[in-house]
Coordinates of C-alpha atoms and ligand atoms in Angstrom, one line a residue:
M1 CA 80.2 -27.5 -77.6
K2 CA 80.8 -28.2 -81.4
I3 CA 81.9 -25.4 -83.5
K4 CA 78.9 -25.8 -85.7
K5 CA 76.6 -25.1 -82.7
I6 CA 78.8 -22.1 -81.5
V7 CA 78.3 -20.4 -84.8
V8 CA 74.6 -21.1 -85.0
S9 CA 74.3 -19.4 -81.3
L10 CA 76.4 -16.7 -82.2
V11 CA 74.4 -15.8 -85.3
F12 CA 71.2 -16.3 -83.2
L13 CA 72.7 -13.9 -80.5
L14 CA 73.4 -11.3 -83.1
I15 CA 70.2 -11.5 -85.3
V16 CA 67.7 -11.5 -82.3
P17 CA 69.0 -8.2 -80.9
L18 CA 69.0 -6.9 -84.4
F19 CA 65.5 -7.9 -84.8
L20 CA 64.2 -6.5 -81.7
M21 CA 66.2 -3.3 -82.2
S22 CA 64.2 -3.0 -85.6
Q23 CA 60.9 -3.0 -83.6
T24 CA 61.6 -0.1 -81.3
E25 CA 61.5 3.4 -82.7
K26 CA 64.9 5.0 -83.0
V27 CA 65.3 8.6 -81.7
D28 CA 68.4 10.6 -82.1
L29 CA 69.3 11.7 -78.6
N30 CA 72.0 14.0 -79.7
M31 CA 69.5 16.0 -82.0
I32 CA 67.1 16.1 -79.3
Y33 CA 69.7 17.7 -77.1
R34 CA 70.6 20.1 -79.6
I35 CA 67.0 21.0 -80.3
K36 CA 66.4 21.7 -76.5
Q37 CA 69.5 23.8 -76.1
E38 CA 68.4 25.9 -79.2
G39 CA 64.9 26.2 -78.4
L40 CA 65.3 26.9 -74.7
K41 CA 68.3 29.0 -74.6
N42 CA 68.1 30.7 -78.0
S43 CA 64.4 31.1 -78.6
A44 CA 62.9 33.6 -80.7
I45 CA 59.3 33.1 -79.3
E46 CA 59.0 36.6 -77.8
E47 CA 60.0 38.4 -81.1
L48 CA 57.6 36.2 -83.1
A49 CA 54.9 36.8 -80.5
F50 CA 55.1 40.5 -80.7
G51 CA 55.2 40.4 -84.5
L52 CA 52.0 38.3 -84.8
T53 CA 50.0 40.1 -82.1
D54 CA 50.9 43.6 -81.3
L55 CA 52.5 44.5 -84.7
T56 CA 49.9 43.0 -87.3
G57 CA 46.9 43.3 -84.8
P58 CA 43.7 41.3 -85.2
R59 CA 43.7 39.1 -88.4
L60 CA 39.9 38.5 -89.0
T61 CA 39.5 36.6 -92.2
G62 CA 39.2 39.0 -95.3
S63 CA 40.2 42.1 -93.1
A64 CA 43.2 44.5 -93.8
G65 CA 44.6 42.9 -90.7
S66 CA 44.7 39.4 -92.2
L67 CA 46.6 40.7 -95.1
R68 CA 49.1 42.3 -92.7
G69 CA 49.4 38.9 -90.9
Y70 CA 50.1 37.0 -94.3
E71 CA 52.8 39.6 -95.1
W72 CA 54.4 39.7 -91.9
A73 CA 54.6 35.9 -91.8
K74 CA 56.2 35.7 -95.3
K75 CA 58.8 38.2 -94.6
K76 CA 59.6 36.6 -91.3
M77 CA 60.0 33.3 -92.9
E78 CA 62.3 34.5 -95.5
E79 CA 64.4 36.2 -92.7
L80 CA 64.6 33.0 -91.0
G81 CA 66.0 31.2 -94.1
F82 CA 63.1 29.0 -94.9
Q83 CA 62.6 28.1 -98.5
N84 CA 59.9 28.1 -101.1
V85 CA 58.2 31.0 -98.8
R86 CA 54.8 31.8 -100.5
I87 CA 51.4 33.2 -99.9
E88 CA 49.3 30.8 -101.4
E89 CA 45.7 31.2 -102.6
A90 CA 43.5 28.6 -100.7
R91 CA 39.7 29.3 -101.3
D92 CA 37.4 32.1 -102.1
F93 CA 35.6 33.8 -99.2
N94 CA 31.8 34.1 -99.5
R95 CA 31.6 36.7 -96.8
G96 CA 33.8 39.1 -98.3
G97 CA 36.1 41.6 -96.5
W98 CA 35.1 43.6 -93.5
D99 CA 36.9 46.4 -91.3
N100 CA 35.9 48.2 -88.2
Y101 CA 37.2 52.0 -87.9
K102 CA 35.1 53.2 -85.0
A103 CA 33.2 51.8 -82.0
Y104 CA 32.0 53.7 -79.2
A105 CA 29.0 52.9 -76.9
A106 CA 28.1 54.8 -73.7
M107 CA 25.0 55.0 -71.4
T108 CA 24.2 58.6 -70.8
A109 CA 21.0 58.2 -68.6
P110 CA 20.3 57.7 -65.8
Y111 CA 24.0 58.6 -65.4
Y112 CA 27.0 58.4 -67.7
I113 CA 29.2 55.4 -68.0
N114 CA 31.2 54.3 -71.3
F115 CA 31.3 50.5 -72.2
A116 CA 33.9 48.3 -73.8
C117 CA 32.1 47.0 -77.0
N118 CA 33.2 44.9 -79.9
P119 CA 31.1 45.5 -83.2
V120 CA 29.7 42.3 -84.7
A121 CA 31.8 41.2 -87.9
W122 CA 30.0 41.7 -91.3
T123 CA 27.4 44.2 -89.7
G124 CA 27.0 47.7 -90.9
S125 CA 27.6 51.3 -89.7
T126 CA 25.3 53.8 -87.7
N127 CA 24.6 56.9 -89.5
G128 CA 27.2 59.1 -87.4
I129 CA 26.7 59.2 -83.7
I130 CA 23.0 58.0 -82.4
K131 CA 21.7 59.3 -79.2
G132 CA 18.5 58.1 -77.6
E133 CA 16.4 55.9 -75.3
I134 CA 17.1 52.3 -75.9
I135 CA 14.4 49.9 -76.4
F136 CA 14.5 46.7 -74.7
L137 CA 13.1 43.7 -76.4
D138 CA 11.5 41.8 -73.8
V139 CA 10.8 38.7 -75.9
K140 CA 10.5 35.2 -74.7
S141 CA 8.7 33.7 -77.8
E142 CA 7.8 34.7 -81.5
N143 CA 4.4 35.8 -80.3
D144 CA 6.0 38.8 -78.2
L145 CA 7.3 40.3 -81.2
G146 CA 3.9 41.8 -82.2
K147 CA 3.9 44.6 -79.5
Y148 CA 7.3 46.0 -81.0
K149 CA 5.8 46.5 -84.7
G150 CA 6.3 50.1 -85.9
K151 CA 8.2 51.0 -82.9
L152 CA 12.1 50.3 -83.7
T153 CA 12.7 52.4 -86.9
G154 CA 15.8 54.3 -86.1
K155 CA 16.2 53.1 -82.6
I156 CA 18.8 51.4 -80.4
V157 CA 17.6 48.1 -79.6
L158 CA 18.7 45.9 -76.6
M159 CA 18.3 42.2 -77.3
P160 CA 17.3 40.1 -74.5
S161 CA 20.2 38.5 -72.7
T162 CA 20.9 34.7 -73.3
S163 CA 23.1 34.2 -70.3
T164 CA 23.0 35.1 -66.6
Y165 CA 26.3 35.9 -64.9
E166 CA 27.3 33.4 -62.3
V167 CA 30.3 33.5 -60.1
S168 CA 33.1 31.2 -61.1
Y169 CA 34.9 29.3 -58.2
E170 CA 37.4 27.9 -60.9
P171 CA 40.8 29.3 -60.9
L172 CA 41.6 32.0 -63.4
A173 CA 44.2 29.9 -65.0
S174 CA 44.5 25.9 -64.8
R175 CA 46.8 23.1 -65.7
F176 CA 46.1 19.5 -66.0
T177 CA 46.5 17.6 -62.7
D178 CA 48.0 14.2 -63.0
E179 CA 44.8 12.6 -62.3
Q180 CA 43.2 14.4 -65.0
L181 CA 45.9 13.4 -67.4
K182 CA 45.4 9.9 -66.3
E183 CA 41.7 10.1 -67.0
L184 CA 42.4 11.6 -70.4
S185 CA 44.8 8.7 -71.3
M186 CA 41.7 6.2 -71.0
A187 CA 39.6 5.1 -74.0
V188 CA 36.3 5.6 -72.4
Q189 CA 37.0 9.3 -71.6
Q190 CA 35.2 12.0 -73.6
Q191 CA 35.5 15.5 -72.3
G192 CA 33.1 17.7 -74.2
R193 CA 33.1 21.5 -74.2
R194 CA 30.2 22.8 -72.0
S195 CA 27.5 24.0 -74.4
P196 CA 26.8 28.1 -74.0
A197 CA 23.4 27.6 -72.4
G198 CA 23.7 24.5 -70.4
D199 CA 21.9 22.0 -72.7
Y200 CA 21.9 21.8 -76.2
G201 CA 18.1 21.4 -76.7
N202 CA 17.7 24.7 -74.9
F203 CA 20.5 26.3 -76.8
A204 CA 19.1 25.3 -80.2
A205 CA 15.7 26.5 -79.4
Q206 CA 17.2 30.1 -78.3
M207 CA 19.0 30.2 -81.4
V208 CA 16.0 29.9 -83.6
L209 CA 14.2 32.5 -81.5
R210 CA 17.3 34.8 -81.8
N211 CA 17.2 34.4 -85.6
K212 CA 13.5 35.3 -85.7
I213 CA 14.0 38.4 -83.7
S214 CA 16.8 39.5 -85.8
E215 CA 14.9 39.3 -88.9
F216 CA 12.3 41.3 -87.2
I217 CA 14.6 44.0 -86.3
K218 CA 15.9 44.4 -89.5
A219 CA 12.5 44.6 -91.3
E220 CA 11.4 47.1 -88.7
G221 CA 14.6 49.3 -89.6
A222 CA 16.7 49.7 -86.3
A223 CA 19.6 51.9 -86.4
V224 CA 21.7 49.5 -84.0
I225 CA 21.4 46.2 -82.2
L226 CA 22.9 45.8 -78.8
N227 CA 24.0 42.2 -77.7
S228 CA 26.3 40.6 -75.5
A229 CA 28.5 37.6 -75.9
G230 CA 30.7 35.7 -73.6
T231 CA 30.6 34.9 -69.7
F232 CA 32.9 37.5 -68.4
N233 CA 33.4 41.3 -68.3
V234 CA 34.7 41.7 -71.7
P235 CA 33.0 41.4 -74.9
R236 CA 33.4 38.4 -77.4
S237 CA 33.8 38.9 -81.0
T238 CA 31.2 37.3 -83.3
G239 CA 30.2 37.5 -86.9
A240 CA 27.1 37.8 -88.8
R241 CA 26.3 35.2 -91.2
Y242 CA 26.3 37.4 -94.3
T243 CA 27.1 36.6 -98.0
K244 CA 28.8 39.2 -100.0
G245 CA 26.7 41.0 -102.6
N246 CA 23.8 41.1 -100.0
Q247 CA 22.3 44.2 -98.1
E248 CA 24.6 45.2 -95.3
P249 CA 23.1 44.0 -91.9
V250 CA 21.9 46.4 -89.5
A251 CA 24.9 47.9 -87.2
E252 CA 25.3 45.4 -84.2
V253 CA 27.8 45.5 -81.3
N254 CA 28.5 43.0 -78.4
L255 CA 28.8 44.4 -74.9
P256 CA 30.3 42.8 -71.8
V257 CA 27.3 40.8 -70.0
E258 CA 27.6 43.1 -67.1
A259 CA 26.8 46.2 -69.2
H260 CA 23.9 44.5 -70.9
G261 CA 22.6 43.1 -67.6
R262 CA 22.9 46.5 -65.9
M263 CA 20.8 48.4 -68.7
E264 CA 18.4 45.4 -68.7
R265 CA 17.7 45.7 -65.0
L266 CA 17.2 49.5 -65.1
I267 CA 14.6 49.2 -67.7
K268 CA 12.8 46.4 -65.9
H269 CA 12.6 48.8 -63.0
N270 CA 10.9 51.5 -65.4
I271 CA 14.0 53.7 -65.4
P272 CA 14.5 55.2 -68.8
V273 CA 18.0 54.3 -70.2
E274 CA 19.6 56.6 -72.8
M275 CA 22.8 55.7 -74.7
E276 CA 25.1 57.4 -77.4
I277 CA 26.7 55.0 -79.7
E278 CA 28.6 55.3 -83.2
I279 CA 30.0 52.4 -85.3
Q280 CA 31.7 52.7 -88.4
N281 CA 32.5 49.7 -90.5
K282 CA 33.5 49.0 -94.0
F283 CA 32.7 46.3 -96.4
I284 CA 35.7 45.9 -98.5
E285 CA 36.3 44.1 -101.8
A286 CA 37.0 40.5 -100.7
P287 CA 40.2 39.1 -101.0
K288 CA 40.5 35.5 -101.1
I289 CA 41.6 33.2 -98.2
Y290 CA 45.4 32.3 -98.1
N291 CA 47.7 30.2 -96.6
V292 CA 51.6 31.2 -95.8
I293 CA 53.8 28.5 -96.4
G294 CA 57.6 27.9 -95.9
E295 CA 59.8 24.9 -95.6
I296 CA 63.1 23.2 -95.1
P297 CA 63.5 20.9 -98.1
G298 CA 64.1 17.2 -97.8
T299 CA 67.6 15.7 -98.8
D300 CA 67.1 12.1 -99.2
K301 CA 66.9 11.0 -102.9
Q302 CA 64.0 8.8 -102.5
L303 CA 62.2 10.8 -99.6
K304 CA 62.8 14.4 -100.3
N305 CA 59.5 14.9 -102.0
E306 CA 57.5 13.5 -99.0
V307 CA 56.2 16.2 -96.5
V308 CA 56.0 16.3 -92.8
L309 CA 53.5 19.4 -92.3
L310 CA 53.3 21.6 -89.2
G311 CA 50.4 23.8 -89.0
A312 CA 48.0 26.5 -87.1
H313 CA 45.7 29.1 -88.2
I314 CA 46.8 32.6 -88.9
D315 CA 43.4 34.3 -88.9
S316 CA 41.7 35.5 -85.6
W317 CA 38.7 37.3 -84.4
H318 CA 38.9 41.0 -84.4
G319 CA 38.4 41.9 -80.7
G320 CA 42.0 41.2 -79.3
T321 CA 45.0 40.2 -81.4
G322 CA 44.2 36.7 -81.5
A323 CA 47.3 35.7 -79.3
A324 CA 46.3 32.4 -77.9
D325 CA 43.8 31.7 -80.7
D326 CA 45.8 31.1 -82.6
A327 CA 49.0 33.4 -82.8
S328 CA 50.5 31.0 -80.2
G329 CA 50.2 28.0 -82.7
C330 CA 51.7 29.9 -85.6
I331 CA 54.7 31.0 -83.6
V332 CA 55.4 27.5 -82.2
M333 CA 55.4 26.1 -85.6
M334 CA 57.5 28.9 -87.1
E335 CA 60.0 28.7 -84.0
A336 CA 60.3 24.8 -84.5
L337 CA 61.3 25.2 -88.0
R338 CA 63.6 28.0 -87.0
I339 CA 65.3 25.7 -84.4
L340 CA 66.0 23.0 -87.1
K341 CA 67.1 25.7 -89.5
N342 CA 69.6 27.2 -87.2
L343 CA 70.8 23.6 -86.4
D344 CA 71.4 23.1 -90.0
V345 CA 69.6 19.7 -90.0
A346 CA 69.4 17.9 -93.5
P347 CA 66.1 16.1 -93.2
R348 CA 65.4 13.3 -95.5
R349 CA 61.7 14.5 -96.0
T350 CA 60.8 17.9 -96.3
I351 CA 59.6 19.7 -93.2
R352 CA 56.8 22.4 -94.0
V353 CA 55.1 25.0 -92.0
A354 CA 51.7 26.0 -93.2
L355 CA 49.7 29.0 -91.5
W356 CA 46.2 28.6 -92.4
G357 CA 43.7 31.4 -93.3
G358 CA 40.0 31.3 -92.6
E359 CA 40.0 28.6 -89.9
E360 CA 37.4 30.3 -87.8
Q361 CA 34.9 30.3 -90.6
G362 CA 35.2 26.6 -91.5
L363 CA 39.0 25.2 -91.7
N364 CA 39.0 27.0 -95.1
G365 CA 42.8 27.1 -95.4
S366 CA 43.7 23.6 -94.5
R367 CA 40.7 22.3 -96.4
G368 CA 42.0 24.4 -99.5
Y369 CA 45.4 22.8 -99.1
V370 CA 43.8 19.4 -99.1
E371 CA 41.8 19.9 -101.9
K372 CA 44.7 21.6 -104.0
Y373 CA 47.5 19.0 -103.2
L374 CA 45.9 15.8 -101.7
V375 CA 42.2 14.9 -102.6
D376 CA 40.1 16.0 -105.4
P377 CA 37.1 17.5 -103.7
K378 CA 34.7 16.3 -106.4
T379 CA 35.8 12.9 -107.4
K380 CA 37.4 12.2 -103.9
E381 CA 40.5 10.7 -106.1
H382 CA 44.0 10.9 -104.6
K383 CA 46.2 13.5 -105.9
P384 CA 49.9 12.7 -106.5
D385 CA 51.1 14.3 -103.2
F386 CA 48.7 12.0 -101.2
D387 CA 50.9 9.2 -101.2
K388 CA 53.9 11.5 -100.3
F389 CA 52.2 13.0 -97.2
A390 CA 54.1 11.6 -94.0
A391 CA 52.2 13.4 -91.0
Y392 CA 50.5 16.7 -89.8
F393 CA 51.0 18.2 -86.4
N394 CA 48.7 21.1 -85.4
M395 CA 48.4 23.4 -82.4
D396 CA 45.4 25.5 -81.7
N397 CA 44.5 25.0 -77.8
G398 CA 45.9 28.3 -76.5
S399 CA 49.1 29.2 -75.0
G400 CA 49.4 26.2 -72.5
K401 CA 52.3 23.7 -72.7
Y402 CA 52.1 20.3 -74.5
R403 CA 51.2 17.6 -72.0
G404 CA 51.2 15.0 -74.7
I405 CA 49.2 14.1 -77.9
Y406 CA 46.0 13.0 -78.9
L407 CA 46.1 9.8 -81.3
Q408 CA 42.8 10.8 -83.1
E409 CA 42.0 7.0 -82.7
N410 CA 45.2 5.9 -84.7
D411 CA 46.4 3.2 -82.5
M412 CA 49.1 2.3 -84.9
V413 CA 51.2 5.3 -84.0
R414 CA 51.0 4.9 -80.3
P415 CA 54.4 3.0 -79.9
V416 CA 56.0 5.7 -82.1
F417 CA 54.8 8.6 -80.1
E418 CA 55.6 6.9 -76.8
E419 CA 59.3 6.9 -77.9
W420 CA 59.1 10.3 -79.3
L421 CA 57.7 11.7 -76.1
K422 CA 60.2 9.9 -73.8
P423 CA 62.8 12.7 -73.8
F424 CA 60.0 15.1 -72.7
A425 CA 58.8 13.4 -69.8
D426 CA 60.5 15.9 -67.5
M427 CA 58.5 18.8 -69.3
G428 CA 55.4 16.9 -68.2
A429 CA 54.5 15.9 -71.9
S430 CA 54.0 12.1 -71.8
T431 CA 50.3 11.5 -72.1
I432 CA 48.9 9.7 -75.0
A433 CA 45.0 9.9 -75.5
I434 CA 43.5 7.7 -77.9
R435 CA 40.4 9.9 -78.6
N436 CA 39.5 12.4 -81.3
T437 CA 40.0 16.1 -80.6
G438 CA 38.1 18.3 -83.1
G439 CA 37.4 21.9 -83.8
T440 CA 40.5 22.8 -85.8
D441 CA 42.8 22.1 -89.0
H442 CA 44.1 18.6 -88.1
Q443 CA 40.6 17.3 -88.9
S444 CA 40.9 18.4 -92.6
F445 CA 43.7 15.7 -92.9
D446 CA 42.1 13.1 -90.5
A447 CA 38.8 13.4 -92.8
V448 CA 40.6 12.1 -95.9
G449 CA 42.4 9.3 -93.9
L450 CA 45.8 11.1 -93.5
P451 CA 47.7 10.8 -90.3
G452 CA 46.7 14.2 -88.8
F453 CA 47.3 15.1 -84.9
Q454 CA 47.0 17.6 -82.4
F455 CA 48.7 18.1 -79.2
I456 CA 47.1 18.1 -75.6
Q457 CA 47.7 21.5 -74.1
D458 CA 47.1 22.9 -70.5
E459 CA 44.2 25.1 -70.6
I460 CA 45.8 28.3 -68.8
E461 CA 43.1 31.0 -69.4
Y462 CA 42.0 29.7 -73.0
D463 CA 38.2 29.2 -72.1
R464 CA 37.8 32.7 -70.7
G465 CA 39.9 34.4 -73.2
Y466 CA 39.4 33.1 -76.7
H467 CA 37.6 35.0 -79.1
T468 CA 37.4 38.0 -76.8
V469 CA 39.0 41.4 -76.5
M470 CA 41.5 40.0 -73.8
D471 CA 43.0 37.6 -76.3
T472 CA 46.2 39.4 -76.3
Y473 CA 50.0 39.2 -76.1
E474 CA 49.4 39.0 -72.2
R475 CA 47.5 35.7 -72.6
L476 CA 50.8 34.1 -73.8
V477 CA 53.0 32.0 -71.6
M478 CA 56.3 32.2 -73.0
A479 CA 57.9 29.5 -71.1
D480 CA 55.1 27.0 -72.3
L481 CA 55.5 28.0 -76.0
K482 CA 59.1 27.6 -75.9
Q483 CA 58.7 24.0 -74.7
N484 CA 55.9 23.5 -77.3
A485 CA 58.3 24.5 -80.0
V486 CA 61.1 22.3 -78.9
I487 CA 58.8 19.4 -78.8
T488 CA 57.1 20.3 -82.3
A489 CA 60.6 20.4 -83.8
A490 CA 61.7 17.1 -82.4
F491 CA 58.4 15.5 -83.6
A492 CA 59.0 17.1 -87.1
Y493 CA 62.6 15.9 -87.1
N494 CA 61.6 12.3 -86.1
A495 CA 58.9 12.1 -88.7
A496 CA 61.1 13.6 -91.5
M497 CA 64.0 11.0 -90.6
R498 CA 62.4 7.5 -89.9
D499 CA 62.3 5.0 -92.7
A500 CA 58.7 4.9 -93.2
K501 CA 55.8 7.6 -93.2
L502 CA 53.6 7.6 -90.0
P503 CA 51.0 4.9 -90.5
G504 CA 47.4 6.1 -91.3
K505 CA 44.3 4.5 -90.2
P506 CA 43.1 1.4 -92.2
A507 CA 40.0 1.8 -94.1
M508 CA 37.0 -0.1 -92.5
K509 CA 34.0 -1.6 -94.2
P510 CA 30.7 0.1 -93.0
R511 CA 28.8 -2.1 -90.5
T512 CA 26.2 -4.3 -91.6
N513 CA 22.7 -4.0 -90.4
V514 CA 22.7 -6.1 -87.2
L515 CA 19.3 -5.5 -86.1
Q516 CA 17.5 -7.1 -89.2
N517 CA 19.6 -10.2 -88.5
Q518 CA 18.8 -10.5 -85.0
S519 CA 15.0 -10.0 -85.4
S520 CA 15.0 -13.2 -87.6
Q521 CA 17.1 -15.3 -85.3
F522 CA 15.5 -14.2 -82.1
P523 CA 11.6 -13.9 -82.6
M524 CA 9.8 -11.4 -80.2
N525 CA 7.9 -13.1 -77.5
Ligands
LIG601 ZN1 41.7 28.7 -83.0

């Protein structure tokens, strides 16, 4: 072989592997090891969980509890050494503040039994303790309302129940099976949540009727409305559609479906049912909706103003302590940053945690953040931070461990996430699903064309417990949350260190009208 040829071959041998290497995503396995050690052996998850559940209590948007939550998170972030910690205004809140101070409901005839109950948020109070026979509204259509005219003033009114209890043969808690994960990774797969009343048409018609009934009851001057929500033996929290400044809605409580069903059946057997009930709520001057933010600043000259964002929502419903929904997500994000802080990492980009307020009333916190920093809500023009936005990762599917990640149809990140998930195969977190997942804050970023993602999580008890009085500390699976914090920390670190930001989805032209063209080419016969 001639010298020249050898040189050419050598150059080729050197360049080709370099070229190939640049094609694969680099993962710093030393750092992953350290993150795992810190997150699994030195975890603060339990302490954070106690703080944001038992200690702060429920954090309904606009309630005193929501302010306790913001304050607790800010103080904790400062203690953990995060920087630029702040409680930041996100949006106005049109419902205003509301808090419950007392809720008592018992059946007193034909015999005494007290019921767990949860007042409907943004409804009014009873005038002290109300005692008396309850009136069951046997209403199947709007026409049935006439027979109750003039009979509801000052009364306890039981709404017709919307669901019948069915025995469940599902396990109380569940994890994804390998088969389910495989299915989830397939593009055709679309798992929708079951609608509350089976089919949506029926559900929509029921909602229209229920609104009519509500208006009627209010006009008739009932003292209190009894409702049930949820499908298990605990009341689920809901809220009235109230706008601040309007008249307070009639007091209303949610009972367990079993309590509702028992009284309805007694009345249908012509047995008079009496109750005593007292509800004390307070409408308070509305604070705004806030986000709690903290970060580890970036260190690279060129990249330090770019942001990798981790988020979850800090608001909850008022029945439990919003543990699975979504204190779990908040503490995982805080713990992920704590891990990185404790390892003294020097990320090239800034890694920021944002705990969103007002998610349950329409993604208010994250949308407020997008409007403030990223996209002008009126002109749709990008703000300066838009081009510095590297990635967003969200957790809001309960306490279950990560089983992988949803791509949100962003095929461009698949090879990146495949590499990032490899070190966590032994934790069962390797599934990548192309599909969208919705219902929470990553959508605020995805909607404006930024790379926003949510992890796939085991369901555990989420479907039974979310928004109910049983969404408390006990619903948290600490071992799962520790793993989630470790994986989140690794994702945040990788996103902060790689040369380029994560790719967004390329903009697409809207489709042309195909049908018109077809009809001219293929005349009907
Ligand atoms: Zn949630």
